[in-house]
Coordinates of C-alpha atoms in Angstrom, one line a residue:
X1352 CA 91.1 134.3 73.8
X1353 CA 91.8 135.8 70.2
X1354 CA 95.6 134.5 70.6
X1355 CA 94.3 131.0 71.2
X1356 CA 91.2 131.0 68.9
X1357 CA 92.4 133.1 65.8
X1358 CA 95.3 130.9 64.7
X1359 CA 93.0 127.7 64.8
X1360 CA 90.1 129.4 62.9
X1361 CA 92.6 130.4 60.2
X1362 CA 93.9 127.0 60.0
X1363 CA 90.6 125.5 59.8
X1364 CA 89.4 128.0 57.1
X1365 CA 92.5 127.3 54.7
X1366 CA 92.9 123.5 55.4
X1367 CA 91.8 121.5 52.3
X1368 CA 90.2 119.1 52.6
X1369 CA 87.9 119.2 55.8
X1370 CA 88.0 116.1 57.7
X1371 CA 86.4 114.7 61.1
X1372 CA 90.0 115.0 62.5
X1373 CA 89.4 118.9 62.3
X1374 CA 86.7 118.5 65.0
X1375 CA 89.1 116.6 67.3
X1376 CA 91.6 119.1 66.6
X1377 CA 89.4 122.1 67.7
X1378 CA 88.1 120.4 70.8
X1379 CA 91.5 119.2 72.0
X1380 CA 92.9 122.7 71.2
X1381 CA 90.0 124.5 73.2
X1382 CA 89.9 122.1 76.2
X1383 CA 93.8 122.4 76.4
X1384 CA 93.7 126.0 76.4
X1385 CA 91.2 125.9 79.2
X1386 CA 93.7 123.2 80.8
X1387 CA 96.8 125.5 80.5
X1388 CA 94.9 128.5 81.9
X1389 CA 93.6 126.8 85.0
X1390 CA 97.0 124.7 85.3
X1391 CA 98.9 128.2 85.7
X1392 CA 96.7 129.3 88.6
X1393 CA 97.3 125.5 90.1
X1394 CA 100.9 125.9 89.8
X1395 CA 101.2 129.1 91.0
X1396 CA 99.2 128.6 94.1
X1397 CA 101.6 125.8 95.1
X1398 CA 98.9 123.3 94.0
X1399 CA 96.1 124.4 96.1
X1400 CA 93.4 121.7 96.4
X1401 CA 90.8 124.6 95.1
X1402 CA 91.9 124.1 91.5
X1403 CA 92.8 120.4 91.5
X1404 CA 88.9 119.4 90.2
X1405 CA 89.1 121.9 87.3
X1406 CA 92.9 120.7 86.3
X1407 CA 91.5 116.9 86.6
X1408 CA 88.5 117.7 84.8
X1409 CA 90.2 119.7 81.7
X1410 CA 93.2 117.3 81.9
X1411 CA 90.8 114.3 81.0
X1412 CA 88.9 116.1 78.4
X1413 CA 91.6 117.4 76.8
X1414 CA 93.5 113.7 76.8
X1415 CA 90.2 112.1 75.5
X1416 CA 89.9 114.4 72.3
X1417 CA 93.9 114.2 71.8
X1418 CA 93.7 110.7 71.8
X1419 CA 91.0 110.7 69.4
X1420 CA 92.8 113.2 67.1
X1421 CA 96.0 111.3 67.1
X1422 CA 94.2 108.1 66.5
X1423 CA 92.8 109.5 63.2
X1424 CA 95.7 111.4 62.3
X1425 CA 98.8 109.8 64.0
X1426 CA 101.2 111.7 61.9
X1427 CA 100.3 115.0 64.0
X1428 CA 102.7 113.3 66.7
X1429 CA 105.5 114.7 65.0
X1430 CA 104.5 118.2 65.9
X1431 CA 105.6 117.5 69.4
X1432 CA 109.1 118.0 68.2
X1433 CA 108.0 121.9 68.2
X1434 CA 105.4 122.0 70.9
X1435 CA 107.3 119.9 73.5
X1436 CA 110.2 122.5 74.2
X1437 CA 107.5 125.4 74.1
X1438 CA 105.3 123.8 76.6
X1439 CA 108.2 122.7 78.6
X1440 CA 109.6 126.4 78.8
X1441 CA 106.3 127.4 79.9
X1442 CA 106.2 125.2 82.7
X1443 CA 109.3 126.2 83.9
X1444 CA 108.6 129.8 83.6
X1445 CA 105.2 129.4 85.8
X1446 CA 106.8 127.0 88.2
X1447 CA 109.4 129.8 88.9
X1448 CA 107.0 132.6 88.8
X1449 CA 108.5 133.9 85.7
X1450 CA 105.4 133.4 83.5
X1451 CA 105.0 137.3 82.9
X1452 CA 108.5 137.5 81.2
X1453 CA 108.8 138.2 77.6
X1454 CA 110.3 134.7 76.9
X1455 CA 107.3 133.1 78.7
X1456 CA 104.9 135.0 76.9
X1457 CA 106.6 134.6 73.7
X1458 CA 106.7 130.8 74.2
X1459 CA 103.0 130.7 74.6
X1460 CA 102.4 132.5 71.8
X1461 CA 104.4 130.6 69.7
X1462 CA 102.5 127.5 70.3
X1463 CA 99.3 129.2 69.7
X1464 CA 100.5 130.3 66.5
X1465 CA 101.8 126.8 65.3
X1466 CA 97.9 125.3 65.5
X1467 CA 97.4 127.1 62.4
X1468 CA 99.9 125.0 60.2
X1469 CA 99.0 122.0 62.2
X1470 CA 95.4 122.3 61.0
X1471 CA 96.4 122.5 57.4
X1472 CA 98.7 119.6 58.0
X1473 CA 95.8 117.3 59.4
X1474 CA 94.6 116.0 56.0
X1475 CA 97.9 115.5 54.4
X1476 CA 98.7 112.4 56.5
X1477 CA 102.4 112.7 56.5
X1478 CA 104.7 114.5 58.7
X1479 CA 104.9 118.3 58.6
X1480 CA 108.5 118.9 57.7
X1481 CA 107.9 116.8 54.4
X1482 CA 105.3 119.5 53.2
X1483 CA 105.9 123.2 54.3
X1484 CA 102.7 125.0 53.2
X1485 CA 103.9 128.7 52.6
X1486 CA 100.5 130.1 53.1
X1487 CA 99.8 128.6 56.4
X1488 CA 103.3 129.4 57.7
X1489 CA 103.1 133.0 56.4
X1490 CA 99.7 133.7 58.1
X1491 CA 101.2 131.9 61.3
X1492 CA 104.1 134.0 61.3
X1493 CA 102.1 137.3 60.7
X1494 CA 99.7 136.3 63.7
X1495 CA 102.4 135.3 66.0
X1496 CA 104.1 138.5 65.5
X1497 CA 101.1 140.6 66.2
X1498 CA 100.1 138.7 69.3
X1499 CA 103.7 138.8 70.5
X1500 CA 104.1 142.7 69.9
X1501 CA 101.2 142.9 72.0
X1502 CA 103.1 141.8 74.8
X1503 CA 105.6 144.6 75.3
X1504 CA 103.1 147.3 74.2
X1505 CA 100.4 146.5 76.7
X1506 CA 103.4 146.4 79.4
X1507 CA 103.9 150.3 78.4
X1508 CA 100.5 150.9 79.1
X1509 CA 100.2 149.5 82.5
X1510 CA 103.0 147.6 84.3
X1511 CA 105.8 149.4 82.7
X1512 CA 104.1 152.8 82.3
X1513 CA 106.5 155.6 81.9
X1514 CA 109.7 153.5 81.5
X1515 CA 111.6 154.8 78.2
X1516 CA 113.3 151.4 77.5
X1517 CA 110.3 149.6 77.4
X1518 CA 108.1 152.1 75.1
X1519 CA 111.4 152.3 72.6
X1520 CA 111.5 148.8 72.6
X1521 CA 108.2 148.3 71.9
X1522 CA 108.0 151.1 69.1
X1523 CA 111.1 149.7 67.7
X1524 CA 109.8 146.2 67.3
X1525 CA 106.8 147.7 65.7
X1526 CA 108.4 149.6 63.0
X1527 CA 110.6 146.5 62.2
X1528 CA 107.5 144.3 61.9
X1529 CA 105.5 147.0 59.8
X1530 CA 108.6 147.5 57.6
X1531 CA 108.5 143.9 57.0
X1532 CA 104.8 143.4 56.3
X1533 CA 105.1 146.7 53.9
X1534 CA 108.1 144.9 52.1
X1535 CA 105.6 141.6 51.7
X1536 CA 102.8 143.6 50.7
X1537 CA 105.1 145.3 47.9
X1538 CA 106.3 142.0 46.8
X1539 CA 102.9 140.4 46.5
X1540 CA 103.0 137.9 49.4
X1541 CA 100.3 139.9 51.2
X1542 CA 97.5 142.3 50.3
X1543 CA 98.3 146.1 50.5
X1544 CA 95.1 146.1 53.0
X1545 CA 97.1 143.7 55.5
X1546 CA 100.3 146.1 55.1
X1547 CA 98.1 149.2 56.4
X1548 CA 96.6 147.1 58.9
X1549 CA 100.0 147.1 60.4
X1550 CA 100.7 150.6 59.8
X1551 CA 97.6 151.1 62.1
X1552 CA 99.0 148.7 64.6
X1553 CA 102.3 150.6 64.7
X1554 CA 100.9 153.8 65.1
X1555 CA 98.8 152.8 68.4
X1556 CA 102.1 151.4 69.8
X1557 CA 103.4 154.9 69.7
X1558 CA 100.1 156.9 70.3
X1559 CA 98.5 155.1 73.1
X1560 CA 101.3 155.5 75.7
X1561 CA 101.8 159.0 74.5
X1562 CA 98.0 159.8 75.2
X1563 CA 98.5 158.3 78.4
X1564 CA 101.5 160.4 79.3
X1565 CA 100.0 163.6 78.0
X1566 CA 96.4 163.0 80.1
X1567 CA 98.7 161.9 83.1
X1568 CA 96.2 159.0 83.4
X1569 CA 96.8 155.3 82.5
X1570 CA 94.5 153.8 80.3
X1571 CA 91.8 151.4 81.9
X1572 CA 92.5 147.8 81.1
X1573 CA 89.0 147.4 79.6
X1574 CA 89.6 150.5 77.0
X1575 CA 93.1 148.5 76.0
X1576 CA 91.1 145.1 75.6
X1577 CA 88.7 146.5 73.6
X1578 CA 91.1 148.2 71.1
X1579 CA 93.3 145.2 70.9
X1580 CA 90.2 143.1 70.0
X1581 CA 89.3 145.5 67.2
X1582 CA 92.8 145.3 66.1
X1583 CA 93.1 141.8 66.1
X1584 CA 90.0 141.3 64.1
X1585 CA 91.3 144.0 61.7
X1586 CA 94.8 141.9 61.4
X1587 CA 92.6 138.5 61.1
X1588 CA 90.4 139.6 58.4
X1589 CA 93.2 141.0 56.3
X1590 CA 95.3 137.8 56.3
X1591 CA 96.4 136.5 53.1
X1592 CA 93.6 134.1 52.4
X1593 CA 94.5 133.4 49.1

């Protein structure tokens, strides 16, 4: 849920001016997220009837809100250039039971992050590629990078616990991202607070697996989830809002 809602919330906050289309965007996005969630189960189950009613219900609701959104903001159709391949790859991955692979996870996270500049583009009434809002794309990149790195990090605690290749890959990715964040902070693109938030994120990527190995006991998913929720709120709160 944080991955789906935080980019949307950030986009709605910084979008100027606010329009009725933003309401349709929020409703279409949330219903679409629910549709994706149940559709993944439906596809993985080889289309068992038990999920069909939910897929149809969320599908109809999503189509209705999307139609209302496009009726009031037809220029948003241009975003399909970016969303179509990401959604297509997600479907291919789920259909072939590869939805847990990094590429599949990254594609869904990239799609989630894109809703931020979509929200900013809503009131502009022109194709997104004719006006790239620096703040929106920077914030989308920061959130997308954070959520993207949580994928290998969580794997080091649960499914890939004890595998050095995953641990080092996760740590290196976090170090690179944190270095870039600090460089952005020093150059004035983001606040020092956001740079420090990345330091905290980087430290936890190394500390949590180390503590699990030291205790010789894996972290409970609930503990990992609570910590990630807190960190995602920290990252969100310190984004470059101005």
